[in-house]
Amino acid sequence: MTNNEKVRQAYGGLCTLQFVEGGHTDVLCAVRDLIHQGHKLLTHPLAGSVKPNETPFRSVALTRETGGLDMDSLTLIESALAVCRQFKPRFQRGEDAPESMREDFAEIDYRLIHGALAPHLQKGE
């Protein structure tokens, strides 16, 4: 799940990818919806050291398979959403950020998800 075009371009053909037209919180809400459908988190929803209110981009990996409601995943995503709601977002969707900042934030998000996904995709998982 991502709202980062760079991630979509890199991984759209390699795994099931859902693109969210929206900001950071919109991605987390979409992730929460998938968790309610039985998917589990594979990456932390607030991975990285960039404050959630400072970056417009977020990518989160979930299981392809569904099962019962995973309470650990639900607790993590709800906590992440609570953290995001504590801050006034600096950028809503990124369009209001200077181009150089958008590129930097997109690159940071891409590298975080790439570090999590690349080893598994190479193994064919």
Short mmCIF file of C-alpha atoms in Angstrom, two decimals:
data_model
loop_
_atom_site.label_atom_id
_atom_site.label_comp_id
_atom_site.label_asym_id
_atom_site.label_seq_id
_atom_site.Cartn_x
_atom_site.Cartn_y
_atom_site.Cartn_z
CA MET A 1 0.00 0.00 0.00
CA THR A 2 1.57 3.29 -1.04
CA ASN A 3 0.93 6.82 -2.15
CA ASN A 4 4.47 7.13 -3.49
CA GLU A 5 4.73 7.09 -7.29
CA LYS A 6 8.37 6.01 -7.04
CA VAL A 7 7.34 2.87 -5.14
CA ARG A 8 4.52 2.20 -7.59
CA GLN A 9 6.90 2.39 -10.53
CA ALA A 10 9.47 0.12 -8.89
CA TYR A 11 7.16 -2.54 -7.42
CA GLY A 12 3.88 -2.33 -9.34
CA GLY A 13 4.84 -5.23 -11.58
CA LEU A 14 6.57 -7.30 -8.90
CA CYS A 15 3.91 -7.61 -6.23
CA THR A 16 0.29 -6.79 -5.54
CA LEU A 17 0.35 -3.07 -5.01
CA GLN A 18 -2.47 -0.75 -4.10
CA PHE A 19 -1.94 2.93 -4.82
CA VAL A 20 -3.68 5.48 -2.64
CA GLU A 21 -4.51 8.91 -4.02
CA GLY A 22 -4.02 10.86 -0.85
CA GLY A 23 -1.66 11.65 1.96
CA HIS A 24 0.12 9.78 4.70
CA THR A 25 -2.98 9.30 6.85
CA ASP A 26 -5.02 8.13 3.86
CA VAL A 27 -2.50 5.32 3.33
CA LEU A 28 -2.70 4.29 6.97
CA CYS A 29 -6.52 4.26 6.85
CA ALA A 30 -6.41 2.04 3.76
CA VAL A 31 -3.96 -0.26 5.56
CA ARG A 32 -6.31 -0.43 8.54
CA ASP A 33 -9.14 -1.44 6.20
CA LEU A 34 -7.04 -4.32 4.83
CA ILE A 35 -6.13 -5.42 8.36
CA HIS A 36 -9.85 -5.61 9.14
CA GLN A 37 -10.16 -7.86 6.08
CA GLY A 38 -7.58 -10.28 7.57
CA HIS A 39 -4.24 -9.06 6.22
CA LYS A 40 -1.26 -8.69 8.57
CA LEU A 41 1.38 -6.00 8.69
CA LEU A 42 4.80 -6.95 7.36
CA THR A 43 6.37 -3.54 7.95
CA HIS A 44 5.79 -1.03 10.70
CA PRO A 45 3.34 1.66 9.60
CA LEU A 46 5.63 4.41 10.91
CA ALA A 47 8.98 2.98 9.80
CA GLY A 48 11.85 5.43 9.52
CA SER A 49 12.87 8.46 11.48
CA VAL A 50 10.83 11.02 9.52
CA LYS A 51 8.05 12.40 11.67
CA PRO A 52 4.65 11.39 10.31
CA ASN A 53 3.52 15.00 10.00
CA GLU A 54 6.57 15.99 7.95
CA THR A 55 6.34 13.56 5.06
CA PRO A 56 3.46 13.24 2.63
CA PHE A 57 4.52 9.72 1.55
CA ARG A 58 4.04 6.35 3.21
CA SER A 59 4.41 2.78 2.01
CA VAL A 60 3.41 -0.22 4.12
CA ALA A 61 3.73 -3.93 3.29
CA LEU A 62 1.04 -6.41 4.26
CA THR A 63 0.52 -10.10 3.74
CA ARG A 64 -1.07 -11.20 0.50
CA GLU A 65 -3.00 -13.91 2.33
CA THR A 66 -5.88 -13.21 4.66
CA GLY A 67 -6.87 -14.92 7.85
CA GLY A 68 -8.56 -13.90 11.04
CA LEU A 69 -8.20 -10.43 12.44
CA ASP A 70 -4.61 -10.01 13.63
CA MET A 71 -4.84 -8.00 16.84
CA ASP A 72 -1.13 -7.11 16.83
CA SER A 73 -1.46 -5.54 13.36
CA LEU A 74 -4.65 -3.77 14.37
CA THR A 75 -3.06 -2.36 17.51
CA LEU A 76 -0.03 -1.14 15.54
CA ILE A 77 -2.06 0.59 12.84
CA GLU A 78 -4.44 2.19 15.31
CA SER A 79 -1.47 3.46 17.33
CA ALA A 80 0.14 4.83 14.17
CA LEU A 81 -3.07 6.63 13.24
CA ALA A 82 -3.31 8.08 16.75
CA VAL A 83 0.25 9.40 16.47
CA CYS A 84 -0.52 10.97 13.09
CA ARG A 85 -3.63 12.64 14.43
CA GLN A 86 -1.61 14.30 17.21
CA PHE A 87 0.29 16.36 14.66
CA LYS A 88 -0.91 18.93 12.20
CA PRO A 89 0.40 17.70 8.84
CA ARG A 90 3.02 19.90 7.26
CA PHE A 91 2.11 18.61 3.81
CA GLN A 92 -1.20 17.01 2.92
CA ARG A 93 -0.40 15.09 -0.28
CA GLY A 94 2.98 16.47 -1.22
CA GLU A 95 1.83 18.82 -3.94
CA ASP A 96 2.16 21.72 -1.52
CA ALA A 97 5.79 20.84 -0.72
CA PRO A 98 8.69 22.21 -2.73
CA GLU A 99 9.76 19.81 -5.53
CA SER A 100 13.15 19.05 -3.98
CA MET A 101 11.50 18.12 -0.69
CA ARG A 102 8.94 15.90 -2.43
CA GLU A 103 11.75 14.07 -4.20
CA ASP A 104 13.66 13.63 -0.94
CA PHE A 105 10.61 12.35 0.96
CA ALA A 106 9.69 10.01 -1.90
CA GLU A 107 13.26 8.65 -1.94
CA ILE A 108 13.31 8.07 1.83
CA ASP A 109 9.99 6.23 1.71
CA TYR A 110 11.14 4.20 -1.31
CA ARG A 111 14.37 3.14 0.38
CA LEU A 112 12.55 2.09 3.55
CA ILE A 113 10.08 -0.15 1.71
CA HIS A 114 12.78 -1.37 -0.69
CA GLY A 115 14.90 -2.51 2.25
CA ALA A 116 11.96 -4.51 3.56
CA LEU A 117 10.68 -5.94 0.25
CA ALA A 118 13.74 -6.57 -1.93
CA PRO A 119 15.15 -9.56 0.00
CA HIS A 120 11.76 -11.31 -0.04
CA LEU A 121 11.06 -10.63 -3.70
CA GLN A 122 14.48 -11.98 -4.65
CA LYS A 123 13.57 -15.22 -2.88
CA GLY A 124 10.25 -15.31 -4.74
CA GLU A 125 8.16 -14.84 -1.61
#
